[in-house]
Tab-separated table of C-alpha atoms in Angstrom:
chain	number	residue	atom	x	y	z
C	1	UNK	CA	-12.513	-2.401	-6.752
C	2	UNK	CA	-11.535	0.001	-9.617
C	3	UNK	CA	-10.435	-1.977	-12.498
C	4	UNK	CA	-9.517	-0.945	-16.143
C	5	UNK	CA	-8.764	-3.743	-18.484
C	6	UNK	CA	-7.051	-3.200	-21.798
C	7	UNK	CA	-7.247	-5.796	-24.631
C	8	UNK	CA	-7.131	-5.629	-28.479
C	9	UNK	CA	-2.978	-5.620	-28.463
C	10	UNK	CA	-1.044	-7.920	-30.697
C	11	UNK	CA	1.278	-8.135	-33.432
C	12	UNK	CA	0.654	-6.222	-36.520
C	13	UNK	CA	2.584	-5.200	-39.746
C	14	UNK	CA	3.763	-1.752	-40.408
C	15	UNK	CA	0.864	0.333	-42.132
C	16	UNK	CA	-1.628	-1.839	-40.042
C	17	UNK	CA	-4.418	-1.290	-37.946
C	18	UNK	CA	-5.498	-2.141	-34.266
C	19	UNK	CA	-8.429	-1.198	-32.066
C	20	UNK	CA	-7.571	-1.124	-28.268
C	21	UNK	CA	-10.293	-1.388	-25.698
C	22	UNK	CA	-10.228	-0.559	-22.154
C	23	UNK	CA	-13.326	-1.780	-20.099
C	24	UNK	CA	-13.793	-0.121	-16.767
C	25	UNK	CA	-15.483	-1.190	-13.516
C	26	UNK	CA	-15.520	0.162	-9.792
C	27	UNK	CA	-16.107	3.647	-10.543
C	28	UNK	CA	-18.675	5.664	-12.488
C	29	UNK	CA	-17.258	5.811	-15.812
C	30	UNK	CA	-19.167	8.583	-17.298
C	31	UNK	CA	-18.048	10.936	-14.514
C	32	UNK	CA	-14.144	10.674	-15.558
C	33	UNK	CA	-12.002	11.871	-18.153
C	34	UNK	CA	-9.855	9.470	-19.516
C	35	UNK	CA	-6.149	9.127	-21.194
C	36	UNK	CA	-4.483	6.757	-23.071
C	37	UNK	CA	-0.593	6.172	-22.643
C	38	UNK	CA	2.180	4.158	-23.798
C	39	UNK	CA	5.458	2.865	-22.325
C	40	UNK	CA	8.817	1.747	-24.375
C	41	UNK	CA	11.862	1.094	-22.601
C	42	UNK	CA	13.685	3.734	-24.927
C	43	UNK	CA	11.107	6.693	-24.704
C	44	UNK	CA	9.724	5.903	-21.132
C	45	UNK	CA	5.966	6.942	-20.239
C	46	UNK	CA	4.313	8.961	-23.169
C	47	UNK	CA	0.674	10.252	-22.982
C	48	UNK	CA	-1.141	9.773	-26.290
C	49	UNK	CA	-5.011	10.945	-26.058
C	50	UNK	CA	-7.439	12.549	-23.717
C	51	UNK	CA	-11.053	12.297	-24.015
C	52	UNK	CA	-13.441	14.319	-21.633
C	53	UNK	CA	-16.307	12.921	-20.022
C	54	UNK	CA	-18.688	13.097	-22.826
C	55	UNK	CA	-16.302	12.519	-25.661
C	56	UNK	CA	-16.718	16.140	-27.103
C	57	UNK	CA	-13.381	17.335	-26.085
C	58	UNK	CA	-10.303	15.319	-27.285
C	59	UNK	CA	-6.600	15.999	-27.447
C	60	UNK	CA	-3.842	13.798	-29.039
C	61	UNK	CA	-0.099	13.845	-28.916
C	62	UNK	CA	1.528	15.073	-31.981
C	63	UNK	CA	3.261	11.657	-32.599
C	64	UNK	CA	-0.289	10.292	-33.107
C	65	UNK	CA	-2.340	13.130	-34.376
C	66	UNK	CA	-4.117	12.011	-37.372
C	67	UNK	CA	-3.430	8.263	-37.006
C	68	UNK	CA	-5.093	7.298	-33.626
C	69	UNK	CA	-8.722	7.978	-32.588
C	70	UNK	CA	-9.893	7.909	-29.099
C	71	UNK	CA	-13.639	7.435	-28.414
C	72	UNK	CA	-15.727	6.135	-25.411
C	73	UNK	CA	-18.972	4.341	-24.989
C	74	UNK	CA	-20.240	5.644	-21.476
C	75	UNK	CA	-23.085	3.182	-21.741
C	76	UNK	CA	-20.690	0.155	-21.922
C	77	UNK	CA	-18.106	1.613	-19.441
C	78	UNK	CA	-15.334	1.279	-22.218
C	79	UNK	CA	-12.832	3.412	-23.829
C	80	UNK	CA	-11.329	2.713	-27.153
C	81	UNK	CA	-8.147	3.730	-28.951
C	82	UNK	CA	-8.356	2.890	-32.936
C	83	UNK	CA	-4.975	3.039	-34.199
C	84	UNK	CA	-4.256	3.406	-37.919
C	85	UNK	CA	-0.945	3.259	-40.244
C	86	UNK	CA	1.048	2.001	-37.322
C	87	UNK	CA	4.697	2.176	-37.320
C	88	UNK	CA	7.777	0.305	-35.864
C	89	UNK	CA	7.945	2.925	-33.160
C	90	UNK	CA	4.411	2.530	-31.921
C	91	UNK	CA	5.607	-0.721	-30.622
C	92	UNK	CA	4.971	-0.455	-26.856
C	93	UNK	CA	2.570	-1.253	-24.064
C	94	UNK	CA	-0.490	0.751	-24.124
C	95	UNK	CA	-2.358	1.696	-20.917
C	96	UNK	CA	-5.703	3.434	-20.524
C	97	UNK	CA	-5.932	5.432	-17.369
C	98	UNK	CA	-8.070	8.165	-15.561
C	99	UNK	CA	-6.287	11.747	-15.295
C	100	UNK	CA	-4.022	10.632	-12.449
C	101	UNK	CA	-5.455	7.836	-10.058
C	102	UNK	CA	-5.968	4.476	-11.960
C	103	UNK	CA	-4.253	2.632	-14.679
C	104	UNK	CA	-5.025	-0.464	-16.272
C	105	UNK	CA	-2.376	-3.363	-16.705
C	106	UNK	CA	-1.734	-2.609	-20.060
C	107	UNK	CA	-1.726	-4.345	-23.483
C	108	UNK	CA	1.346	-4.942	-25.563
C	109	UNK	CA	1.098	-3.665	-29.155
C	110	UNK	CA	4.191	-4.915	-31.545
C	111	UNK	CA	4.585	-3.653	-35.112
C	112	UNK	CA	6.939	-5.639	-37.227
C	113	UNK	CA	7.038	-7.020	-40.500
H	1	UNK	CA	5.451	20.815	-23.224
H	2	UNK	CA	6.515	20.654	-19.756
H	3	UNK	CA	9.831	19.011	-19.242
H	4	UNK	CA	10.286	16.993	-15.974
H	5	UNK	CA	13.677	15.855	-14.829
H	6	UNK	CA	14.317	13.308	-12.013
H	7	UNK	CA	17.277	12.573	-10.131
H	8	UNK	CA	18.997	10.293	-9.229
H	9	UNK	CA	18.856	7.831	-11.974
H	10	UNK	CA	19.060	5.200	-9.606
H	11	UNK	CA	19.730	4.532	-5.705
H	12	UNK	CA	20.382	1.656	-3.796
H	13	UNK	CA	19.296	1.601	-0.042
H	14	UNK	CA	19.184	-0.804	2.910
H	15	UNK	CA	15.884	-1.736	4.389
H	16	UNK	CA	15.242	0.590	7.189
H	17	UNK	CA	17.077	3.459	5.654
H	18	UNK	CA	15.505	6.591	4.085
H	19	UNK	CA	15.435	7.382	0.305
H	20	UNK	CA	14.488	10.737	-1.343
H	21	UNK	CA	13.783	11.239	-5.035
H	22	UNK	CA	13.869	14.713	-6.807
H	23	UNK	CA	11.737	15.963	-9.596
H	24	UNK	CA	12.119	19.251	-11.376
H	25	UNK	CA	9.786	20.910	-13.972
H	26	UNK	CA	10.633	23.655	-16.366
H	27	UNK	CA	7.650	25.517	-15.690
H	28	UNK	CA	5.306	26.031	-12.416
H	29	UNK	CA	2.898	23.356	-11.775
H	30	UNK	CA	0.722	25.759	-9.984
H	31	UNK	CA	-2.745	26.331	-11.510
H	32	UNK	CA	-4.964	29.244	-11.175
H	33	UNK	CA	-7.037	27.154	-8.840
H	34	UNK	CA	-4.567	27.110	-6.463
H	35	UNK	CA	-3.476	23.287	-6.822
H	36	UNK	CA	-0.161	22.281	-7.867
H	37	UNK	CA	-0.531	19.309	-10.277
H	38	UNK	CA	2.530	16.858	-9.406
H	39	UNK	CA	1.950	13.192	-8.954
H	40	UNK	CA	4.510	10.489	-7.916
H	41	UNK	CA	3.773	6.872	-9.035
H	42	UNK	CA	5.593	3.496	-8.294
H	43	UNK	CA	6.075	0.877	-10.805
H	44	UNK	CA	7.040	-2.836	-10.183
H	45	UNK	CA	8.230	-4.999	-12.863
H	46	UNK	CA	5.650	-6.299	-14.895
H	47	UNK	CA	2.958	-3.897	-13.458
H	48	UNK	CA	1.571	-0.517	-14.458
H	49	UNK	CA	2.477	2.612	-12.569
H	50	UNK	CA	0.622	2.844	-9.412
H	51	UNK	CA	-0.217	6.332	-7.740
H	52	UNK	CA	1.378	7.060	-4.575
H	53	UNK	CA	1.093	10.954	-4.082
H	54	UNK	CA	-1.208	13.508	-5.624
H	55	UNK	CA	-0.842	17.243	-5.948
H	56	UNK	CA	2.527	17.347	-4.252
H	57	UNK	CA	1.786	15.927	-1.072
H	58	UNK	CA	-1.656	13.979	-0.923
H	59	UNK	CA	-1.427	10.305	-0.058
H	60	UNK	CA	-3.266	8.347	-2.250
H	61	UNK	CA	-5.727	5.417	-0.657
H	62	UNK	CA	-4.003	2.769	0.843
H	63	UNK	CA	-0.560	4.204	0.610
H	64	UNK	CA	1.750	3.591	3.465
H	65	UNK	CA	2.442	6.708	5.541
H	66	UNK	CA	6.448	5.951	4.975
H	67	UNK	CA	5.535	7.691	1.576
H	68	UNK	CA	5.453	11.595	1.633
H	69	UNK	CA	5.858	14.222	-0.890
H	70	UNK	CA	7.008	17.711	-0.641
H	71	UNK	CA	7.786	20.796	-2.966
H	72	UNK	CA	6.364	23.650	-4.793
H	73	UNK	CA	6.002	25.280	-8.103
H	74	UNK	CA	9.058	23.540	-10.065
H	75	UNK	CA	10.925	21.505	-7.564
H	76	UNK	CA	9.453	18.476	-5.720
H	77	UNK	CA	10.751	15.499	-3.664
H	78	UNK	CA	9.372	12.032	-2.667
H	79	UNK	CA	10.502	10.816	0.558
H	80	UNK	CA	10.580	7.272	1.669
H	81	UNK	CA	11.127	6.492	5.206
H	82	UNK	CA	12.123	3.062	6.405
H	83	UNK	CA	12.353	1.449	3.019
H	84	UNK	CA	11.105	-2.042	2.718
H	85	UNK	CA	11.610	-4.972	0.058
H	86	UNK	CA	8.241	-4.244	-1.510
H	87	UNK	CA	9.412	-0.366	-2.359
H	88	UNK	CA	11.922	-1.802	-4.930
H	89	UNK	CA	11.033	-0.626	-8.488
H	90	UNK	CA	10.929	2.433	-10.581
H	91	UNK	CA	9.508	5.792	-9.457
H	92	UNK	CA	8.166	8.638	-11.588
H	93	UNK	CA	6.875	11.925	-11.247
H	94	UNK	CA	4.326	13.219	-13.767
H	95	UNK	CA	2.680	16.955	-14.316
H	96	UNK	CA	-0.766	17.168	-14.684
H	97	UNK	CA	-0.718	21.018	-14.993
H	98	UNK	CA	-1.475	20.818	-18.710
H	99	UNK	CA	-1.594	18.641	-21.705
H	100	UNK	CA	0.487	16.676	-22.771
H	101	UNK	CA	0.999	14.963	-19.456
H	102	UNK	CA	4.694	14.526	-19.294
H	103	UNK	CA	6.677	12.190	-17.064
H	104	UNK	CA	10.167	12.354	-15.534
H	105	UNK	CA	12.482	9.570	-16.635
H	106	UNK	CA	12.261	7.433	-13.726
H	107	UNK	CA	14.380	6.413	-10.752
H	108	UNK	CA	15.179	2.955	-10.005
H	109	UNK	CA	15.066	1.782	-6.378
H	110	UNK	CA	17.193	-1.243	-5.361
H	111	UNK	CA	16.772	-2.784	-2.091
H	112	UNK	CA	20.241	-3.619	-0.811
């Protein structure tokens, strides 16, 4: 079975940092481009970042450009999202996903003082 | 960015009846490779979105044949025949024509 499992979410103060991980199994991770997305009640589903199969080509949403960094370790079948300078409006459920087919169950990030 | 607009916002359907959800994009989702990159997802409370339909009308693995998709270019429809209790939740369309991936605002389906 295909599984994507996010971890690393939690409560952080504004200006703080977090690193999310997404461990995958059930498919050949290195053969897939990957994305990070998030969901809030107010803004709905929002795409955040894209990384190609090798990690050489990366794109970010304007809302996180310069603050978030996506990376991957194909040897460990793991995708990462390093988040710096977190803001209250970054509070959301964060998902890793392939281009369209599979999503993880999400990890909740709360930014609050 | 490509804007995706869904309607209706919500609908209430009795079991066994049919339902349709509309999704419109402000740009064509047809790419030069001949494929149209429109997807439909279903999200139950507390769960992540699950892919139902890919590239307008392709049914994803394990998805019931009660679900079907149609449309082209900028106008698309998700059809659900014979609605069941397990179909409750929120349905989203998504365009994968280009980054940023963008989503419709969602349609909440309630089962009467």
